[in-house]
Amino acid sequence: MKPLLEQIRRLLEHRQQAGTLRDLQPPSGYIDFYSNDYLGFSRDTQFQKRLVSLLSNYPQCLTGVSGSRVIVGDSVQHLEIESWLAQQHRVEAALLFGSGYLANLALFSCIVGWHDTIIVDECIHRSVHDGCGLSRAKKWKFRHNDLDHLESLLKKASGNIIVAVESLYSMEGDLAPLIDLVTLTEQYDAHLIVDEAHAVGVFDYGLVAYHGLQSKVFATLVAFGKAMGIRGGALLGSRLMKSYVVNYASTFVYTTGIPLFQALEIREAYRYLKECPERRTALQEAIARFRIYGLSSTSAKCSPIQIVSITGTEHVRRVSSIAQQNGLAVYPIVAPTVREGSECLRICLHAFNKAEEIDLLGNLLRQNI
Ligand SMILES: Cc1ncc(COP(=O)(O)O)c(C=O)c1O
C-alpha cells in the first residue's frame, strides 16, 4: 500500500480502536434530544408549506446564481434581504453565507494578519479556529469564560486585537458574560466578535440584540441551521466590515453566491419566528422540566443545550445506548470533539419535547449515571 493510504488507514484504525470513529447513519427515528432544531421549525409542516409557496412566487430562485456575487451572482433581492436583515438586528449591514461555518471562515481568515492577535475562548467553535488558521495572525486561547485569564492575555497582545466568543456555547450550554466582555475589550482597544449560532431564535434575535450591544461588537455571526430550522449564516456589523469581507475574504469572493431561495427562506424564517412566540415559551418550559432532575451543573438555566457530565467514553456510550433502548436519542460527546476526561451527554431540549418524554429521560439518566 502507498504510504499515504497506509497513513490514512492507520489513523482510521486508531479511532476505531479508541471507539471514536465517526460514521454517517440515517436518523434513528427515536425521540429527538440531540438535534439543534430547538423550536421545531425544521419539522414544522406549516413552515414547510410557506417555503413551498415562496417557490411558486419566485420559480427562478431554486437555480444557482451562476458565479461569485462580486462578479455576476448578485440580485436585487439578495441585497434587499441583507438590508432587511440588518434592520431587523439594528446593525448597519448584513452579509449572507451558505452556512455559519463559511461565514466564520470568511471573517476570521481576512480580518487581521501577521502582526495581529486573535484571542479566542478555548471552547469556541472549530470554524473560528479554521478561519484563524487561514489568517496567519497569532491565535491565543483563554480559559473558558475566565475574564481574568483573558485580561492577562490582552495585556500581552500586540497589533490589532480580536476577541472571539460564543454567546451561547454549543458544547457547554452556558452563556458568555457579554456585558463584561464589552467593557474589558473596550478597555484594551480590542474588537469583540460574537458567534450567536445557537442563540439566534432561542433568544429571539440573539443575546447581542437582547443586551443592546450591537454598536459595541465588531461583528456578530448568526446561523440559520439551528433554531431557525433552515440553513445559512450571516455576518452582522458595520458597512465597513461588510465591504472589507466582500473585498478580502477568499471564501466569499472565489465561490458561487448563495441561491436566492436560501436568502428568501432566511427572511421567511424570521417572519415565522415573529409569529410563533409560543415556541420559545414551550422551549423554556421543556428546559425547566429537564432541570428539575438536577443533572446539569454548568449549563445555563435558560439554555436548550444541557450538558450532563459522564466521564469515560465507554460510560457515556453505555448511558446513551440505554436511552436509545428506551426510544430516546441523545448525543454522546467524546474525544476528539472534547478533551479526554470531559466526556458528556449533550441533551438538546426542544419546544416539541413532551413532558412525559422529558420525565422518561430524566429518570433514566438519574438511574444510570
Ligand atoms: C458555535 C457555532 N458556530 C458556527 C457553527 C457553524 O454553523 P453552520 O452549521 O451553519 O455551518 C456551528 C455549527 O455547529 C456552531 O455550533
CSV table of C-alpha atoms and ligand atoms in Angstrom, one decimal:
chain,number,residue,atom,x,y,z
A,1,MET,CA,0.0,0.0,0.0
A,2,LYS,CA,1.3,3.5,-0.8
A,3,PRO,CA,2.5,5.4,2.3
A,4,LEU,CA,-0.4,8.0,2.2
A,5,LEU,CA,-3.1,5.3,2.0
A,6,GLU,CA,-1.3,3.4,4.8
A,7,GLN,CA,-1.3,6.5,7.0
A,8,ILE,CA,-5.0,7.1,6.3
A,9,ARG,CA,-5.8,3.5,7.2
A,10,ARG,CA,-3.8,3.7,10.4
A,11,LEU,CA,-5.4,6.9,11.6
A,12,LEU,CA,-8.9,5.5,11.0
A,13,GLU,CA,-7.9,2.3,12.7
A,14,HIS,CA,-6.7,4.3,15.7
A,15,ARG,CA,-10.1,5.9,16.0
A,16,GLN,CA,-11.9,2.6,15.6
A,17,GLN,CA,-9.8,1.2,18.5
A,18,ALA,CA,-10.4,4.2,20.7
A,19,GLY,CA,-14.2,3.9,20.0
A,20,THR,CA,-14.2,7.4,18.4
A,21,LEU,CA,-14.7,6.6,14.8
A,22,ARG,CA,-17.4,8.7,13.2
A,23,ASP,CA,-19.8,7.2,10.8
A,24,LEU,CA,-22.7,8.5,8.7
A,25,GLN,CA,-26.1,7.0,9.5
A,26,PRO,CA,-29.7,7.7,8.7
A,27,PRO,CA,-31.7,9.3,11.5
A,28,SER,CA,-32.8,6.8,14.2
A,29,GLY,CA,-36.4,7.8,14.3
A,30,TYR,CA,-36.1,8.0,18.1
A,31,ILE,CA,-37.4,10.9,20.2
A,32,ASP,CA,-35.2,13.8,19.4
A,33,PHE,CA,-33.0,15.0,22.3
A,34,TYR,CA,-30.0,15.7,20.1
A,35,SER,CA,-30.7,18.0,17.2
A,36,ASN,CA,-30.4,21.8,17.1
A,37,ASP,CA,-34.0,22.1,15.9
A,38,TYR,CA,-34.8,23.9,19.2
A,39,LEU,CA,-38.0,25.5,18.1
A,40,GLY,CA,-39.2,22.6,15.9
A,41,PHE,CA,-39.1,24.7,12.7
A,42,SER,CA,-37.4,22.2,10.6
A,43,ARG,CA,-40.1,19.6,11.2
A,44,ASP,CA,-43.0,22.1,11.0
A,45,THR,CA,-45.3,21.3,8.1
A,46,GLN,CA,-46.9,24.8,8.3
A,47,PHE,CA,-43.4,26.4,7.9
A,48,GLN,CA,-42.6,23.9,5.1
A,49,LYS,CA,-45.7,24.9,3.2
A,50,ARG,CA,-44.7,28.6,3.4
A,51,LEU,CA,-41.4,27.7,1.9
A,52,VAL,CA,-43.1,25.9,-0.9
A,53,SER,CA,-45.3,28.9,-1.7
A,54,LEU,CA,-42.1,31.0,-2.0
A,55,LEU,CA,-41.1,28.7,-4.8
A,56,SER,CA,-44.3,29.4,-6.7
A,57,ASN,CA,-43.8,33.1,-6.4
A,58,TYR,CA,-40.1,33.0,-7.5
A,59,PRO,CA,-39.7,30.0,-9.7
A,60,GLN,CA,-36.2,31.2,-10.7
A,61,CYS,CA,-35.0,31.2,-7.1
A,62,LEU,CA,-34.1,27.5,-6.9
A,63,THR,CA,-31.4,27.5,-9.5
A,64,GLY,CA,-27.9,28.8,-9.0
A,65,VAL,CA,-26.7,32.4,-9.3
A,66,SER,CA,-24.0,31.4,-11.9
A,67,GLY,CA,-21.0,32.9,-10.3
A,68,SER,CA,-19.4,34.8,-7.4
A,69,ARG,CA,-21.6,37.6,-6.1
A,70,VAL,CA,-18.8,40.0,-6.8
A,71,ILE,CA,-18.9,39.2,-10.5
A,72,VAL,CA,-22.3,38.0,-11.7
A,73,GLY,CA,-24.0,36.4,-8.8
A,74,ASP,CA,-26.0,39.2,-7.2
A,75,SER,CA,-29.6,40.2,-7.4
A,76,VAL,CA,-31.8,43.0,-6.1
A,77,GLN,CA,-33.4,40.5,-3.8
A,78,HIS,CA,-30.1,39.4,-2.2
A,79,LEU,CA,-29.3,43.0,-1.4
A,80,GLU,CA,-32.8,43.8,-0.2
A,81,ILE,CA,-32.8,40.8,2.1
A,82,GLU,CA,-29.4,41.7,3.5
A,83,SER,CA,-30.7,45.3,4.2
A,84,TRP,CA,-33.8,43.9,5.7
A,85,LEU,CA,-31.8,41.5,8.0
A,86,ALA,CA,-29.6,44.4,9.1
A,87,GLN,CA,-32.6,46.4,10.0
A,88,GLN,CA,-34.1,43.5,12.0
A,89,HIS,CA,-30.9,43.2,14.0
A,90,ARG,CA,-30.4,47.0,14.2
A,91,VAL,CA,-27.0,46.9,12.7
A,92,GLU,CA,-25.7,48.8,9.6
A,93,ALA,CA,-25.1,45.8,7.4
A,94,ALA,CA,-25.5,42.1,6.9
A,95,LEU,CA,-23.7,39.6,4.6
A,96,LEU,CA,-25.2,36.2,3.8
A,97,PHE,CA,-23.3,32.9,3.5
A,98,GLY,CA,-24.2,29.4,2.7
A,99,SER,CA,-23.6,28.3,6.3
A,100,GLY,CA,-22.4,29.7,9.6
A,101,TYR,CA,-19.1,27.8,9.2
A,102,LEU,CA,-18.4,29.6,5.9
A,103,ALA,CA,-19.3,33.0,7.5
A,104,ASN,CA,-16.8,32.5,10.3
A,105,LEU,CA,-14.2,31.2,7.9
A,106,ALA,CA,-14.6,34.3,5.7
A,107,LEU,CA,-14.4,36.7,8.6
A,108,PHE,CA,-11.5,35.3,10.6
A,109,SER,CA,-9.4,34.4,7.6
A,110,CYS,CA,-9.2,38.1,6.5
A,111,ILE,CA,-9.9,40.4,9.3
A,112,VAL,CA,-6.4,40.5,10.8
A,113,GLY,CA,-3.0,39.3,9.7
A,114,TRP,CA,0.7,38.6,10.6
A,115,HIS,CA,1.2,41.3,13.2
A,116,ASP,CA,-2.1,40.9,15.0
A,117,THR,CA,-3.6,38.8,17.7
A,118,ILE,CA,-6.8,36.8,17.9
A,119,ILE,CA,-7.8,35.7,21.4
A,120,VAL,CA,-10.5,33.0,21.5
A,121,ASP,CA,-12.4,31.3,24.3
A,122,GLU,CA,-11.0,27.8,24.5
A,123,CYS,CA,-14.5,26.4,23.7
A,124,ILE,CA,-15.0,28.4,20.6
A,125,HIS,CA,-16.3,26.6,17.5
A,126,ARG,CA,-14.0,24.9,15.1
A,127,SER,CA,-15.0,27.3,12.2
A,128,VAL,CA,-13.3,30.1,14.2
A,129,HIS,CA,-10.1,28.1,14.6
A,130,ASP,CA,-10.1,27.2,10.9
A,131,GLY,CA,-10.6,30.9,10.0
A,132,CYS,CA,-7.8,31.9,12.3
A,133,GLY,CA,-5.5,29.3,10.7
A,134,LEU,CA,-6.0,30.9,7.3
A,135,SER,CA,-5.4,34.4,8.7
A,136,ARG,CA,-1.8,33.8,9.9
A,137,ALA,CA,-2.4,36.0,12.9
A,138,LYS,CA,-1.3,34.8,16.4
A,139,LYS,CA,-4.1,32.8,18.0
A,140,TRP,CA,-4.2,32.5,21.8
A,141,LYS,CA,-6.8,30.7,23.8
A,142,PHE,CA,-8.2,31.9,27.2
A,143,ARG,CA,-9.8,29.6,29.7
A,144,HIS,CA,-13.5,29.2,29.2
A,145,ASN,CA,-15.4,32.3,30.3
A,146,ASP,CA,-12.4,33.3,32.5
A,147,LEU,CA,-12.1,37.1,32.2
A,148,ASP,CA,-9.1,37.3,34.4
A,149,HIS,CA,-7.2,35.0,32.1
A,150,LEU,CA,-8.5,36.9,29.1
A,151,GLU,CA,-7.2,40.2,30.7
A,152,SER,CA,-3.8,38.7,31.3
A,153,LEU,CA,-3.6,37.8,27.6
A,154,LEU,CA,-4.9,41.2,26.5
A,155,LYS,CA,-2.1,42.9,28.4
A,156,LYS,CA,0.5,40.9,26.3
A,157,ALA,CA,-1.2,41.0,22.9
A,158,SER,CA,0.2,43.0,20.1
A,159,GLY,CA,-1.1,44.6,16.9
A,160,ASN,CA,-4.8,44.7,16.3
A,161,ILE,CA,-6.6,42.5,18.8
A,162,ILE,CA,-9.7,40.4,18.2
A,163,VAL,CA,-11.5,38.6,21.0
A,164,ALA,CA,-13.9,35.8,19.9
A,165,VAL,CA,-16.6,34.2,21.9
A,166,GLU,CA,-19.9,32.4,21.5
A,167,SER,CA,-22.9,34.0,23.2
A,168,LEU,CA,-24.4,30.5,24.0
A,169,TYR,CA,-21.7,27.8,23.9
A,170,SER,CA,-22.7,24.9,21.8
A,171,MET,CA,-20.8,22.2,23.7
A,172,GLU,CA,-21.2,23.6,27.2
A,173,GLY,CA,-24.7,25.2,27.1
A,174,ASP,CA,-23.5,28.2,29.2
A,175,LEU,CA,-23.5,31.9,28.3
A,176,ALA,CA,-20.7,34.3,27.7
A,177,PRO,CA,-20.7,37.3,30.1
A,178,LEU,CA,-21.2,39.6,27.1
A,179,ILE,CA,-21.6,42.9,29.0
A,180,ASP,CA,-18.3,42.4,31.0
A,181,LEU,CA,-16.6,41.3,27.8
A,182,VAL,CA,-17.6,44.5,26.1
A,183,THR,CA,-16.2,46.5,29.0
A,184,LEU,CA,-12.9,44.6,29.0
A,185,THR,CA,-12.3,44.7,25.3
A,186,GLU,CA,-13.0,48.4,25.2
A,187,GLN,CA,-10.5,48.9,28.0
A,188,TYR,CA,-7.8,47.3,25.9
A,189,ASP,CA,-8.9,48.6,22.5
A,190,ALA,CA,-9.7,45.1,21.3
A,191,HIS,CA,-12.5,44.2,19.0
A,192,LEU,CA,-15.2,41.7,20.1
A,193,ILE,CA,-16.7,39.1,17.7
A,194,VAL,CA,-19.7,37.1,19.0
A,195,ASP,CA,-20.9,33.8,17.5
A,196,GLU,CA,-24.6,33.6,18.0
A,197,ALA,CA,-25.1,30.4,16.1
A,198,HIS,CA,-27.1,28.7,18.9
A,199,ALA,CA,-28.6,31.8,20.4
A,200,VAL,CA,-30.5,33.3,17.5
A,201,GLY,CA,-34.1,32.1,17.5
A,202,VAL,CA,-33.9,30.6,21.0
A,203,PHE,CA,-33.4,34.2,22.4
A,204,ASP,CA,-35.3,35.9,19.6
A,205,TYR,CA,-32.7,37.9,17.7
A,206,GLY,CA,-29.9,36.7,19.9
A,207,LEU,CA,-28.1,37.9,23.0
A,208,VAL,CA,-26.2,40.8,21.4
A,209,ALA,CA,-29.5,42.3,20.4
A,210,TYR,CA,-31.1,41.4,23.8
A,211,HIS,CA,-28.5,43.4,25.6
A,212,GLY,CA,-28.5,46.2,23.0
A,213,LEU,CA,-24.7,45.7,22.3
A,214,GLN,CA,-24.8,45.9,18.5
A,215,SER,CA,-22.7,49.1,18.4
A,216,LYS,CA,-20.2,47.7,20.8
A,217,VAL,CA,-19.5,44.5,19.0
A,218,PHE,CA,-17.3,44.4,15.9
A,219,ALA,CA,-19.2,41.6,14.2
A,220,THR,CA,-21.9,39.0,15.1
A,221,LEU,CA,-22.3,35.7,13.4
A,222,VAL,CA,-25.8,34.3,13.2
A,223,ALA,CA,-26.5,30.8,11.8
A,224,PHE,CA,-29.9,29.6,10.5
A,225,GLY,CA,-29.4,25.8,10.5
A,226,LYS,CA,-30.3,25.5,14.2
A,227,ALA,CA,-33.3,27.2,15.9
A,228,MET,CA,-34.3,28.8,12.6
A,229,GLY,CA,-34.8,25.3,11.0
A,230,ILE,CA,-33.2,26.1,7.6
A,231,ARG,CA,-29.6,26.6,6.6
A,232,GLY,CA,-27.2,29.5,6.1
A,233,GLY,CA,-25.3,32.1,8.1
A,234,ALA,CA,-24.8,35.9,8.1
A,235,LEU,CA,-22.2,38.3,9.4
A,236,LEU,CA,-23.8,41.4,11.1
A,237,GLY,CA,-22.0,44.6,11.8
A,238,SER,CA,-20.8,47.9,10.2
A,239,ARG,CA,-20.9,48.8,6.5
A,240,LEU,CA,-17.1,49.0,6.7
A,241,MET,CA,-16.8,45.4,8.0
A,242,LYS,CA,-19.1,44.1,5.2
A,243,SER,CA,-17.3,45.9,2.5
A,244,TYR,CA,-14.0,44.6,3.8
A,245,VAL,CA,-15.2,41.0,3.8
A,246,VAL,CA,-16.7,41.3,0.3
A,247,ASN,CA,-13.3,42.5,-0.9
A,248,TYR,CA,-10.8,40.4,1.1
A,249,ALA,CA,-12.4,37.1,2.1
A,250,SER,CA,-11.4,34.5,-0.4
A,251,THR,CA,-14.2,32.2,0.8
A,252,PHE,CA,-16.7,34.9,-0.2
A,253,VAL,CA,-15.0,36.2,-3.4
A,254,TYR,CA,-13.9,32.9,-5.0
A,255,THR,CA,-17.1,30.9,-4.7
A,256,THR,CA,-20.6,30.9,-6.2
A,257,GLY,CA,-23.0,33.1,-4.3
A,258,ILE,CA,-25.9,31.5,-2.3
A,259,PRO,CA,-29.0,30.8,-4.3
A,260,LEU,CA,-31.9,33.3,-4.0
A,261,PHE,CA,-34.0,30.6,-2.4
A,262,GLN,CA,-31.7,30.4,0.6
A,263,ALA,CA,-31.9,34.2,1.1
A,264,LEU,CA,-35.7,34.1,0.7
A,265,GLU,CA,-36.2,31.3,3.2
A,266,ILE,CA,-34.0,33.1,5.7
A,267,ARG,CA,-36.4,36.1,5.6
A,268,GLU,CA,-39.4,33.7,5.8
A,269,ALA,CA,-37.8,32.0,8.9
A,270,TYR,CA,-37.5,35.4,10.7
A,271,ARG,CA,-41.2,36.2,9.9
A,272,TYR,CA,-42.2,32.8,11.2
A,273,LEU,CA,-40.2,33.4,14.4
A,274,LYS,CA,-42.1,36.6,15.0
A,275,GLU,CA,-45.4,34.8,14.5
A,276,CYS,CA,-44.6,32.0,16.9
A,277,PRO,CA,-43.5,33.4,20.3
A,278,GLU,CA,-45.3,30.5,22.0
A,279,ARG,CA,-42.5,28.2,20.7
A,280,ARG,CA,-39.9,30.0,22.8
A,281,THR,CA,-42.2,29.7,25.8
A,282,ALA,CA,-42.7,25.9,25.1
A,283,LEU,CA,-38.9,25.5,24.8
A,284,GLN,CA,-38.3,27.3,28.1
A,285,GLU,CA,-40.9,25.0,29.8
A,286,ALA,CA,-39.1,21.9,28.4
A,287,ILE,CA,-35.8,23.1,29.7
A,288,ALA,CA,-37.2,23.9,33.1
A,289,ARG,CA,-38.8,20.4,33.4
A,290,PHE,CA,-35.5,18.7,32.5
A,291,ARG,CA,-33.6,20.8,35.0
A,292,ILE,CA,-35.9,19.5,37.8
A,293,TYR,CA,-33.9,16.3,37.6
A,294,GLY,CA,-30.8,18.2,38.8
A,295,LEU,CA,-28.5,16.6,36.3
A,296,SER,CA,-26.9,19.5,34.6
A,297,SER,CA,-24.4,21.6,36.6
A,298,THR,CA,-22.7,24.0,34.2
A,299,SER,CA,-25.3,24.8,31.5
A,300,ALA,CA,-27.3,28.0,31.9
A,301,LYS,CA,-30.8,27.5,33.2
A,302,CYS,CA,-32.4,29.1,30.1
A,303,SER,CA,-30.2,27.0,27.7
A,304,PRO,CA,-31.7,24.4,25.3
A,305,ILE,CA,-28.3,22.7,25.5
A,306,GLN,CA,-28.0,20.9,28.8
A,307,ILE,CA,-24.7,19.1,29.4
A,308,VAL,CA,-24.6,16.1,31.6
A,309,SER,CA,-21.1,15.2,32.6
A,310,ILE,CA,-20.3,11.4,32.5
A,311,THR,CA,-16.6,10.7,32.5
A,312,GLY,CA,-15.2,8.0,30.2
A,313,THR,CA,-16.1,7.2,26.6
A,314,GLU,CA,-17.4,3.8,27.4
A,315,HIS,CA,-19.6,5.0,30.2
A,316,VAL,CA,-21.1,7.8,28.1
A,317,ARG,CA,-21.8,5.5,25.2
A,318,ARG,CA,-23.4,2.9,27.6
A,319,VAL,CA,-25.8,5.5,29.0
A,320,SER,CA,-26.6,6.8,25.6
A,321,SER,CA,-27.4,3.3,24.4
A,322,ILE,CA,-29.7,2.7,27.4
A,323,ALA,CA,-31.6,5.9,26.4
A,324,GLN,CA,-31.8,4.5,22.8
A,325,GLN,CA,-33.2,1.2,24.0
A,326,ASN,CA,-36.0,3.3,25.6
A,327,GLY,CA,-36.6,5.2,22.3
A,328,LEU,CA,-34.7,8.3,23.2
A,329,ALA,CA,-31.9,9.7,21.1
A,330,VAL,CA,-29.2,11.6,22.9
A,331,TYR,CA,-25.8,12.6,21.7
A,332,PRO,CA,-22.6,11.3,23.5
A,333,ILE,CA,-19.7,13.8,23.2
A,334,VAL,CA,-16.4,12.1,23.4
A,335,ALA,CA,-12.8,12.8,22.3
A,336,PRO,CA,-11.7,14.2,19.9
A,337,THR,CA,-14.7,16.6,20.0
A,338,VAL,CA,-13.9,17.2,23.7
A,339,ARG,CA,-10.7,16.5,25.7
A,340,GLU,CA,-10.4,13.1,27.2
A,341,GLY,CA,-11.9,13.2,30.6
A,342,SER,CA,-14.5,15.8,29.6
A,343,GLU,CA,-16.9,13.3,28.1
A,344,CYS,CA,-20.6,14.2,28.5
A,345,LEU,CA,-24.1,13.8,27.1
A,346,ARG,CA,-25.3,16.8,25.2
A,347,ILE,CA,-29.0,16.9,25.8
A,348,CYS,CA,-30.9,19.2,23.5
A,349,LEU,CA,-34.3,20.3,24.5
A,350,HIS,CA,-37.0,21.3,22.0
A,351,ALA,CA,-40.3,23.1,22.0
A,352,PHE,CA,-41.9,19.9,20.8
A,353,ASN,CA,-40.5,17.5,23.5
A,354,LYS,CA,-43.4,16.3,25.6
A,355,ALA,CA,-43.4,16.3,29.4
A,356,GLU,CA,-43.6,12.5,29.6
A,357,GLU,CA,-40.6,12.2,27.2
A,358,ILE,CA,-38.5,14.5,29.3
A,359,ASP,CA,-39.5,12.7,32.5
A,360,LEU,CA,-38.5,9.4,31.0
A,361,LEU,CA,-35.1,10.8,30.0
A,362,GLY,CA,-34.6,12.5,33.4
A,363,ASN,CA,-35.4,9.3,35.3
A,364,LEU,CA,-33.2,7.1,33.0
A,365,LEU,CA,-30.2,9.4,33.4
A,366,ARG,CA,-30.7,9.6,37.2
A,367,GLN,CA,-30.6,5.8,37.5
A,368,ASN,CA,-27.7,5.2,35.2
A,369,ILE,CA,-25.0,7.8,35.8
B,1,LIG,C1,-21.0,27.9,17.6
B,1,LIG,C2,-21.1,27.5,16.2
B,1,LIG,N1,-20.7,28.4,15.3
B,1,LIG,C3,-20.8,28.1,14.0
B,1,LIG,C4,-21.3,26.9,13.5
B,1,LIG,C5,-21.5,26.7,12.1
B,1,LIG,O1,-22.8,26.9,11.7
B,1,LIG,P1,-23.4,26.0,10.4
B,1,LIG,O2,-23.8,24.7,10.9
B,1,LIG,O3,-24.4,26.9,9.9
B,1,LIG,O4,-22.3,25.9,9.4
B,1,LIG,C6,-21.8,26.0,14.4
B,1,LIG,C7,-22.3,24.7,14.0
B,1,LIG,O5,-22.3,23.7,14.6
B,1,LIG,C8,-21.7,26.3,15.8
B,1,LIG,O6,-22.1,25.4,16.8
